[in-house]
Amino acid sequence: LIRNTLSSDLRQYCSECAWDSAIATGRVLRQLDPASSATVSALAQALLFAGHKADALIELDSFIADAVEGTVDLGSLRRLQAKIAKSPPSVVPISGTLQGRQAAWETLSQLWSRTTQGEAQLCLVVGPPGIGKTRLSTDFRNYAIMNGGRTLVYECDKCDQERPHSLFAQLLPHLWAMKGSIGASPDLREHLDLLLSEDASVTPLEPASAEAIRRNIQLALSDLIEAVTSERPLYLLIDDAQFLDSASCAALRDLVGGQAKASLLVVCNHRSVNGARLLQTLSKTSTIIWLTPLSVPDSIALLTELLPHSRDGDFTQWCIGEAAGNPYYLTVLARSANKKGIQHAVPFDIGNLASSSYLSLDSDSRTVLESCLFLGRFASLPRVQAITCLTGQALLVSLRQLEDEGL
């Protein structure tokens, strides 16, 4: 009875991505039933997602070494061992356990289940900067890898809005390199080659001709995606998808809403909601996850994990009030406390940023600020212009807003 209860708890913790609880429960179960391959498998995956890749491999090595051939499925455990050994560094969590996103994780899990059945799915994860869009989608990417999927990641930038089919122009070489792409029709490849053409001297086309080319490109994309995903399901993560061009948005819509049977899950992280081209194009063919600020209990849980030795209740309440449910803000404040000590937890620059209206800045101003932070002492006007693709009046407006906000 105890083993059954703990096994049920372990499955529940894993489904809720409560990795620390899953690890604790898994270790107890390992002592009660050392021969359970299901337990060691779940424990190894929980250790991996909690950032303890070496411990996950040690658990599997120990179990496989002691197991008696024929009593357990060693083949599946060795495959899991190989997957963990090859897992990307991004499996290591950035900022503690994923808090307050159980419902979003469950939605993604359901979409992935449909994907593995050959139904193409598209999900928009929407919320302000720092709310956890990238963290959620990256953690789920690792989940997809561990469950037999392949993944591609594309980070959009502002310049993509002016480049038709910018998404697939970047992804095509990776798609063609995947096992299964050989099954795509060679007669259609010439249409996809148009996306990689750098010939700028193309004569403008008549509307009918342009529409015919668009249909042929879409047909070729569907054929290639269907061939690639016939081998294994594909998880495509698109970050900062608010910068996608209209042609890429339309192609995604047709991929998901078309007749092709593709095991494809597309997750688009979308920063803004007002006047969003992607939301307008894809809202009828996609699932939308709106990420809201963390509740106070979830904020306390995250802060307690990040500052396990803190007993300063006033500082905890101050952090929660300043962060207003934004996990990135909360993490920045906690990291500052770890470096400087609780009594001097917030240095001037972090305090200035936290007390400013950073999250209310418009997209251009945030891009300029982030570019300057990235360049550091190498920041100069020409470099910022090159990175942000902003010039003239637009750049001056952004700089003036940053100056007004004290940033």
Tab-separated table of C-alpha atoms in Angstrom:
chain	number	residue	atom	x	y	z
A	1	LEU	CA	0.000	0.000	0.000
A	2	ILE	CA	2.816	2.411	0.872
A	3	ARG	CA	4.645	1.628	-2.378
A	4	ASN	CA	1.472	2.149	-4.416
A	5	THR	CA	0.798	5.479	-2.709
A	6	LEU	CA	4.356	6.688	-3.211
A	7	SER	CA	4.361	5.521	-6.834
A	8	SER	CA	1.193	7.505	-7.444
A	9	ASP	CA	2.772	10.537	-5.756
A	10	LEU	CA	5.888	10.178	-7.904
A	11	ARG	CA	3.841	10.183	-11.112
A	12	GLN	CA	1.901	13.203	-9.899
A	13	TYR	CA	5.044	15.156	-8.992
A	14	CYS	CA	6.572	14.412	-12.389
A	15	SER	CA	3.421	15.516	-14.207
A	16	GLU	CA	3.487	18.786	-12.234
A	17	CYS	CA	7.255	19.244	-12.838
A	18	ALA	CA	7.787	19.332	-9.045
A	19	TRP	CA	11.224	17.806	-9.461
A	20	ASP	CA	12.507	18.202	-5.897
A	21	SER	CA	9.475	16.372	-4.501
A	22	ALA	CA	9.795	13.740	-7.227
A	23	ILE	CA	13.453	13.173	-6.315
A	24	ALA	CA	12.694	12.812	-2.603
A	25	THR	CA	9.824	10.393	-3.288
A	26	GLY	CA	11.866	8.447	-5.827
A	27	ARG	CA	14.730	7.916	-3.387
A	28	VAL	CA	12.338	6.546	-0.765
A	29	LEU	CA	10.793	4.219	-3.340
A	30	ARG	CA	14.235	3.023	-4.412
A	31	GLN	CA	14.879	1.893	-0.842
A	32	LEU	CA	11.498	0.152	-0.581
A	33	ASP	CA	11.717	-1.517	-4.000
A	34	PRO	CA	15.291	-1.508	-5.363
A	35	ALA	CA	14.301	-3.674	-8.357
A	36	SER	CA	11.701	-1.308	-9.822
A	37	SER	CA	12.818	-0.062	-13.234
A	38	ALA	CA	9.871	2.371	-13.415
A	39	THR	CA	11.043	4.080	-10.229
A	40	VAL	CA	14.661	4.439	-11.287
A	41	SER	CA	13.551	5.746	-14.688
A	42	ALA	CA	11.319	8.424	-13.140
A	43	LEU	CA	13.989	9.313	-10.577
A	44	ALA	CA	16.666	9.692	-13.257
A	45	GLN	CA	14.475	12.010	-15.327
A	46	ALA	CA	13.573	14.097	-12.261
A	47	LEU	CA	17.263	14.435	-11.403
A	48	LEU	CA	18.016	15.522	-14.952
A	49	PHE	CA	15.312	18.188	-15.031
A	50	ALA	CA	16.407	19.434	-11.596
A	51	GLY	CA	19.888	20.020	-13.006
A	52	HIS	CA	21.635	16.917	-11.605
A	53	LYS	CA	22.637	15.150	-14.809
A	54	ALA	CA	25.603	13.339	-13.237
A	55	ASP	CA	23.414	11.977	-10.413
A	56	ALA	CA	20.855	10.767	-12.946
A	57	LEU	CA	23.524	8.796	-14.804
A	58	ILE	CA	24.889	7.395	-11.525
A	59	GLU	CA	21.417	6.104	-10.562
A	60	LEU	CA	21.012	4.370	-13.920
A	61	ASP	CA	24.564	2.972	-13.915
A	62	SER	CA	24.064	1.504	-10.448
A	63	PHE	CA	20.695	-0.038	-11.287
A	64	ILE	CA	21.841	-1.535	-14.603
A	65	ALA	CA	24.980	-2.978	-12.983
A	66	ASP	CA	22.958	-4.749	-10.277
A	67	ALA	CA	20.013	-5.835	-12.445
A	68	VAL	CA	19.582	-9.449	-13.462
A	69	GLU	CA	19.239	-9.901	-17.225
A	70	GLY	CA	15.700	-10.924	-18.154
A	71	THR	CA	14.009	-9.605	-15.009
A	72	VAL	CA	13.767	-5.967	-16.207
A	73	ASP	CA	13.806	-4.191	-19.557
A	74	LEU	CA	17.456	-3.169	-19.625
A	75	GLY	CA	17.162	-2.040	-23.233
A	76	SER	CA	14.815	0.835	-22.416
A	77	LEU	CA	16.976	1.858	-19.461
A	78	ARG	CA	20.102	1.925	-21.630
A	79	ARG	CA	18.260	4.058	-24.194
A	80	LEU	CA	17.245	6.447	-21.421
A	81	GLN	CA	20.839	6.474	-20.216
A	82	ALA	CA	22.030	7.431	-23.707
A	83	LYS	CA	19.435	10.202	-23.997
A	84	ILE	CA	20.469	11.690	-20.674
A	85	ALA	CA	24.151	11.476	-21.591
A	86	LYS	CA	23.437	13.384	-24.827
A	87	SER	CA	21.001	15.856	-23.259
A	88	PRO	CA	21.772	19.539	-23.916
A	89	PRO	CA	23.192	21.826	-21.216
A	90	SER	CA	19.919	23.779	-21.208
A	91	VAL	CA	18.389	20.934	-19.207
A	92	VAL	CA	19.959	22.576	-16.143
A	93	PRO	CA	17.344	24.919	-14.659
A	94	ILE	CA	18.103	28.636	-14.735
A	95	SER	CA	16.230	29.804	-11.682
A	96	GLY	CA	14.960	27.104	-9.374
A	97	THR	CA	11.940	24.868	-9.760
A	98	LEU	CA	9.252	25.911	-12.213
A	99	GLN	CA	6.570	27.388	-9.961
A	100	GLY	CA	2.931	28.144	-10.651
A	101	ARG	CA	2.843	26.744	-14.169
A	102	GLN	CA	1.236	23.333	-13.600
A	103	ALA	CA	-1.842	24.145	-15.704
A	104	ALA	CA	0.319	25.406	-18.582
A	105	TRP	CA	2.503	22.286	-18.382
A	106	GLU	CA	-0.564	20.053	-18.471
A	107	THR	CA	-1.826	21.872	-21.564
A	108	LEU	CA	1.512	21.368	-23.324
A	109	SER	CA	1.519	17.697	-22.287
A	110	GLN	CA	-1.896	17.199	-23.859
A	111	LEU	CA	-0.752	18.909	-27.056
A	112	TRP	CA	2.362	16.723	-27.167
A	113	SER	CA	0.206	13.614	-26.762
A	114	ARG	CA	-1.850	14.658	-29.801
A	115	THR	CA	1.352	15.455	-31.675
A	116	THR	CA	2.675	11.937	-31.181
A	117	GLN	CA	-0.563	10.678	-32.765
A	118	GLY	CA	0.199	12.562	-35.980
A	119	GLU	CA	-1.819	15.727	-35.323
A	120	ALA	CA	0.069	18.978	-35.891
A	121	GLN	CA	-0.420	21.410	-32.998
A	122	LEU	CA	0.403	25.072	-32.446
A	123	CYS	CA	0.533	26.833	-29.090
A	124	LEU	CA	1.043	30.519	-28.314
A	125	VAL	CA	2.558	31.257	-24.895
A	126	VAL	CA	1.745	34.902	-24.206
A	127	GLY	CA	2.896	37.207	-21.433
A	128	PRO	CA	5.090	40.195	-20.533
A	129	PRO	CA	8.903	39.975	-20.315
A	130	GLY	CA	10.209	37.926	-17.409
A	131	ILE	CA	6.938	36.094	-16.777
A	132	GLY	CA	8.459	32.688	-17.645
A	133	LYS	CA	7.599	32.010	-21.296
A	134	THR	CA	11.113	30.894	-22.256
A	135	ARG	CA	11.570	28.924	-19.048
A	136	LEU	CA	8.321	26.992	-19.525
A	137	SER	CA	8.890	26.245	-23.208
A	138	THR	CA	12.557	25.304	-22.672
A	139	ASP	CA	11.732	22.944	-19.820
A	140	PHE	CA	9.071	21.342	-21.996
A	141	ARG	CA	11.560	21.070	-24.837
A	142	ASN	CA	13.675	18.890	-22.573
A	143	TYR	CA	10.592	16.847	-21.738
A	144	ALA	CA	9.958	16.331	-25.458
A	145	ILE	CA	13.557	15.189	-25.985
A	146	MET	CA	13.273	12.652	-23.170
A	147	ASN	CA	10.024	11.354	-24.677
A	148	GLY	CA	11.422	10.577	-28.098
A	149	GLY	CA	11.056	13.917	-29.826
A	150	ARG	CA	13.448	16.006	-31.855
A	151	THR	CA	13.625	19.743	-31.339
A	152	LEU	CA	14.456	22.916	-33.205
A	153	VAL	CA	14.742	26.369	-31.650
A	154	TYR	CA	14.515	29.697	-33.465
A	155	GLU	CA	14.951	33.105	-31.814
A	156	CYS	CA	13.329	35.878	-33.798
A	157	ASP	CA	14.640	39.410	-33.952
A	158	LYS	CA	13.057	42.664	-35.075
A	159	CYS	CA	14.647	42.455	-38.527
A	160	ASP	CA	12.682	39.267	-39.264
A	161	GLN	CA	9.512	41.296	-39.776
A	162	GLU	CA	10.916	42.598	-43.054
A	163	ARG	CA	12.170	39.236	-44.370
A	164	PRO	CA	9.422	37.026	-45.887
A	165	HIS	CA	9.627	33.412	-44.722
A	166	SER	CA	12.537	34.314	-42.420
A	167	LEU	CA	11.629	31.427	-40.090
A	168	PHE	CA	11.810	28.665	-42.663
A	169	ALA	CA	14.760	30.189	-44.506
A	170	GLN	CA	16.741	29.592	-41.294
A	171	LEU	CA	15.218	26.203	-40.453
A	172	LEU	CA	15.405	24.546	-43.877
A	173	PRO	CA	19.066	23.390	-43.636
A	174	HIS	CA	18.301	21.774	-40.256
A	175	LEU	CA	15.143	20.106	-41.574
A	176	TRP	CA	16.935	18.712	-44.627
A	177	ALA	CA	19.673	17.329	-42.370
A	178	MET	CA	17.172	15.341	-40.308
A	179	LYS	CA	16.585	11.666	-40.773
A	180	GLY	CA	13.388	11.191	-42.739
A	181	SER	CA	13.867	14.206	-45.010
A	182	ILE	CA	14.941	11.836	-47.763
A	183	GLY	CA	11.286	10.888	-48.029
A	184	ALA	CA	10.336	14.387	-49.171
A	185	SER	CA	9.460	14.800	-52.825
A	186	PRO	CA	12.541	15.886	-54.832
A	187	ASP	CA	10.213	17.572	-57.336
A	188	LEU	CA	9.142	20.070	-54.684
A	189	ARG	CA	12.583	21.019	-53.415
A	190	GLU	CA	13.075	23.702	-56.055
A	191	HIS	CA	10.216	25.669	-54.475
A	192	LEU	CA	11.974	25.635	-51.099
A	193	ASP	CA	15.230	26.678	-52.737
A	194	LEU	CA	13.528	29.994	-53.446
A	195	LEU	CA	13.529	30.709	-49.704
A	196	LEU	CA	17.323	30.450	-49.618
A	197	SER	CA	17.914	32.612	-52.683
A	198	GLU	CA	19.926	35.770	-52.073
A	199	ASP	CA	19.144	37.208	-55.482
A	200	ALA	CA	17.807	40.685	-54.790
A	201	SER	CA	17.082	41.486	-58.464
A	202	VAL	CA	13.795	39.637	-58.675
A	203	THR	CA	11.160	41.222	-60.906
A	204	PRO	CA	7.881	41.968	-59.064
A	205	LEU	CA	5.297	39.300	-59.812
A	206	GLU	CA	1.673	39.556	-60.778
A	207	PRO	CA	-0.680	38.692	-57.891
A	208	ALA	CA	-1.724	35.417	-59.533
A	209	SER	CA	1.900	34.331	-59.994
A	210	ALA	CA	2.811	35.332	-56.437
A	211	GLU	CA	-0.105	33.316	-55.066
A	212	ALA	CA	0.921	30.281	-57.129
A	213	ILE	CA	4.468	30.498	-55.758
A	214	ARG	CA	3.120	30.817	-52.212
A	215	ARG	CA	0.964	27.714	-52.650
A	216	ASN	CA	3.895	25.734	-54.069
A	217	ILE	CA	6.160	26.779	-51.181
A	218	GLN	CA	3.473	25.794	-48.684
A	219	LEU	CA	2.973	22.433	-50.394
A	220	ALA	CA	6.724	21.778	-50.322
A	221	LEU	CA	6.983	22.786	-46.639
A	222	SER	CA	4.117	20.487	-45.683
A	223	ASP	CA	5.677	17.641	-47.633
A	224	LEU	CA	9.092	18.123	-45.954
A	225	ILE	CA	7.649	18.444	-42.431
A	226	GLU	CA	5.493	15.372	-42.954
A	227	ALA	CA	8.512	13.369	-44.135
A	228	VAL	CA	10.727	14.495	-41.239
A	229	THR	CA	8.101	13.820	-38.571
A	230	SER	CA	7.298	10.381	-39.946
A	231	GLU	CA	10.419	9.204	-38.086
A	232	ARG	CA	9.952	11.028	-34.759
A	233	PRO	CA	7.747	13.879	-33.534
A	234	LEU	CA	9.214	17.369	-33.804
A	235	TYR	CA	9.040	20.152	-31.211
A	236	LEU	CA	9.633	23.584	-32.748
A	237	LEU	CA	10.206	26.401	-30.261
A	238	ILE	CA	10.007	29.974	-31.577
A	239	ASP	CA	11.112	32.661	-29.122
A	240	ASP	CA	10.079	36.331	-29.459
A	241	ALA	CA	7.515	35.261	-32.027
A	242	GLN	CA	5.993	38.761	-32.056
A	243	PHE	CA	8.713	39.562	-34.603
A	244	LEU	CA	7.716	36.853	-37.100
A	245	ASP	CA	6.970	38.047	-40.611
A	246	SER	CA	3.478	37.637	-42.054
A	247	ALA	CA	4.552	34.971	-44.578
A	248	SER	CA	5.985	32.763	-41.817
A	249	CYS	CA	2.819	33.267	-39.757
A	250	ALA	CA	0.672	32.201	-42.705
A	251	ALA	CA	2.891	29.164	-43.341
A	252	LEU	CA	2.567	28.061	-39.709
A	253	ARG	CA	-1.193	28.508	-39.876
A	254	ASP	CA	-1.423	26.360	-43.002
A	255	LEU	CA	0.878	23.687	-41.549
A	256	VAL	CA	-1.347	23.270	-38.513
A	257	GLY	CA	-4.700	23.817	-40.208
A	258	GLY	CA	-3.940	21.934	-43.411
A	259	GLN	CA	-4.519	18.323	-44.431
A	260	ALA	CA	-0.946	17.120	-43.831
A	261	LYS	CA	-0.501	14.501	-41.105
A	262	ALA	CA	2.575	15.804	-39.329
A	263	SER	CA	3.731	14.979	-35.796
A	264	LEU	CA	4.634	18.602	-35.156
A	265	LEU	CA	4.208	20.783	-32.063
A	266	VAL	CA	5.025	24.463	-32.584
A	267	VAL	CA	5.330	26.606	-29.448
A	268	CYS	CA	5.561	30.370	-30.014
A	269	ASN	CA	6.614	32.630	-27.148
A	270	HIS	CA	4.874	35.933	-27.699
A	271	ARG	CA	5.767	39.009	-25.670
A	272	SER	CA	2.971	41.459	-26.463
A	273	VAL	CA	-0.755	41.233	-27.123
A	274	ASN	CA	-1.843	44.581	-28.621
A	275	GLY	CA	-2.006	44.574	-32.405
A	276	ALA	CA	-0.128	41.286	-32.552
A	277	ARG	CA	0.139	39.982	-36.110
A	278	LEU	CA	0.786	36.440	-34.949
A	279	LEU	CA	-2.204	36.377	-32.603
A	280	GLN	CA	-4.470	37.725	-35.327
A	281	THR	CA	-3.206	35.181	-37.868
A	282	LEU	CA	-3.071	32.096	-35.690
A	283	SER	CA	-5.630	32.541	-32.922
A	284	LYS	CA	-8.246	30.369	-34.654
A	285	THR	CA	-5.871	27.462	-35.286
A	286	SER	CA	-3.895	27.428	-32.051
A	287	THR	CA	-4.037	26.952	-28.312
A	288	ILE	CA	-3.198	30.083	-26.330
A	289	ILE	CA	-1.574	29.924	-22.886
A	290	TRP	CA	-1.727	33.249	-21.052
A	291	LEU	CA	0.964	33.371	-18.388
A	292	THR	CA	-0.115	35.471	-15.413
A	293	PRO	CA	1.973	36.703	-12.450
A	294	LEU	CA	2.846	34.121	-9.803
A	295	SER	CA	0.583	33.955	-6.787
A	296	VAL	CA	2.013	34.993	-3.416
A	297	PRO	CA	2.399	31.335	-2.265
A	298	ASP	CA	4.230	30.445	-5.509
A	299	SER	CA	6.429	33.541	-5.170
A	300	ILE	CA	7.283	32.565	-1.597
A	301	ALA	CA	8.065	28.995	-2.694
A	302	LEU	CA	10.417	30.228	-5.431
A	303	LEU	CA	12.133	32.738	-3.151
A	304	THR	CA	12.513	30.142	-0.397
A	305	GLU	CA	14.207	27.795	-2.866
A	306	LEU	CA	16.525	30.515	-4.141
A	307	LEU	CA	17.338	31.785	-0.613
A	308	PRO	CA	17.057	28.664	1.570
A	309	HIS	CA	18.962	30.195	4.495
A	310	SER	CA	17.146	33.513	4.625
A	311	ARG	CA	15.088	34.180	7.739
A	312	ASP	CA	14.399	37.829	6.994
A	313	GLY	CA	10.627	38.022	6.646
A	314	ASP	CA	10.680	41.735	5.831
A	315	PHE	CA	13.112	41.176	2.971
A	316	THR	CA	10.976	38.325	1.639
A	317	GLN	CA	7.866	40.479	1.659
A	318	TRP	CA	9.774	43.347	0.044
A	319	CYS	CA	10.992	41.082	-2.774
A	320	ILE	CA	7.501	39.712	-3.374
A	321	GLY	CA	6.061	43.211	-3.457
A	322	GLU	CA	8.729	44.524	-5.837
A	323	ALA	CA	8.552	41.535	-8.179
A	324	ALA	CA	4.736	41.611	-8.352
A	325	GLY	CA	4.636	37.958	-9.389
A	326	ASN	CA	7.318	38.262	-12.074
A	327	PRO	CA	9.660	35.261	-11.636
A	328	TYR	CA	12.558	36.920	-13.470
A	329	TYR	CA	12.456	39.957	-11.180
A	330	LEU	CA	12.238	37.651	-8.175
A	331	THR	CA	15.252	35.679	-9.371
A	332	VAL	CA	17.314	38.838	-9.979
A	333	LEU	CA	16.598	40.059	-6.445
A	334	ALA	CA	17.423	36.669	-4.924
A	335	ARG	CA	20.690	36.360	-6.858
A	336	SER	CA	21.663	39.830	-5.711
A	337	ALA	CA	20.961	38.806	-2.129
A	338	ASN	CA	23.121	35.687	-2.532
A	339	LYS	CA	26.038	37.766	-3.810
A	340	LYS	CA	25.827	40.763	-1.485
A	341	GLY	CA	24.153	39.371	1.608
A	342	ILE	CA	20.626	39.992	2.778
A	343	GLN	CA	21.424	43.242	4.585
A	344	HIS	CA	22.726	44.785	1.338
A	345	ALA	CA	20.603	42.757	-1.004
A	346	VAL	CA	19.873	45.303	-3.675
A	347	PRO	CA	22.779	47.281	-5.174
A	348	PHE	CA	22.041	50.563	-6.888
A	349	ASP	CA	21.824	49.264	-10.436
A	350	ILE	CA	19.501	46.352	-9.598
A	351	GLY	CA	17.417	48.537	-7.307
A	352	ASN	CA	17.154	51.178	-9.995
A	353	LEU	CA	16.039	48.578	-12.521
A	354	ALA	CA	13.578	46.929	-10.136
A	355	SER	CA	11.998	50.227	-9.121
A	356	SER	CA	11.763	51.462	-12.692
A	357	SER	CA	9.081	50.863	-15.308
A	358	TYR	CA	11.173	48.349	-17.245
A	359	LEU	CA	8.281	46.026	-17.995
A	360	SER	CA	6.175	48.948	-19.244
A	361	LEU	CA	8.808	50.090	-21.770
A	362	ASP	CA	7.811	49.726	-25.393
A	363	SER	CA	9.431	47.000	-27.470
A	364	ASP	CA	12.016	49.280	-29.138
A	365	SER	CA	13.188	50.755	-25.833
A	366	ARG	CA	13.557	47.313	-24.259
A	367	THR	CA	15.549	46.149	-27.285
A	368	VAL	CA	17.912	49.135	-27.014
A	369	LEU	CA	18.379	48.591	-23.267
A	370	GLU	CA	19.049	44.866	-23.663
A	371	SER	CA	21.517	45.557	-26.493
A	372	CYS	CA	23.454	48.024	-24.323
A	373	LEU	CA	23.543	45.545	-21.438
A	374	PHE	CA	24.758	42.817	-23.795
A	375	LEU	CA	27.504	44.983	-25.335
A	376	GLY	CA	28.598	46.403	-21.989
A	377	ARG	CA	31.652	48.652	-22.349
A	378	PHE	CA	31.662	47.969	-26.093
A	379	ALA	CA	28.293	49.682	-26.555
A	380	SER	CA	28.376	52.418	-29.169
A	381	LEU	CA	25.741	54.066	-31.330
A	382	PRO	CA	26.718	52.211	-34.551
A	383	ARG	CA	26.760	48.841	-32.735
A	384	VAL	CA	23.404	49.432	-31.063
A	385	GLN	CA	21.950	50.479	-34.419
A	386	ALA	CA	23.304	47.327	-36.064
A	387	ILE	CA	21.844	45.038	-33.398
A	388	THR	CA	18.453	46.713	-32.995
A	389	CYS	CA	17.866	47.694	-36.635
A	390	LEU	CA	16.673	51.063	-35.292
A	391	THR	CA	17.755	54.346	-36.862
A	392	GLY	CA	16.822	58.002	-36.851
A	393	GLN	CA	13.684	59.076	-35.013
A	394	ALA	CA	12.835	55.601	-33.685
A	395	LEU	CA	16.215	55.293	-31.970
A	396	LEU	CA	16.008	58.810	-30.524
A	397	VAL	CA	12.542	58.123	-29.094
A	398	SER	CA	13.800	54.943	-27.423
A	399	LEU	CA	16.848	56.662	-25.943
A	400	ARG	CA	14.679	59.496	-24.648
A	401	GLN	CA	12.319	57.034	-22.946
A	402	LEU	CA	15.228	55.211	-21.322
A	403	GLU	CA	16.613	58.521	-20.092
A	404	ASP	CA	13.218	59.526	-18.680
A	405	GLU	CA	13.037	56.210	-16.795
A	406	GLY	CA	16.527	56.642	-15.356
A	407	LEU	CA	17.886	53.672	-17.277
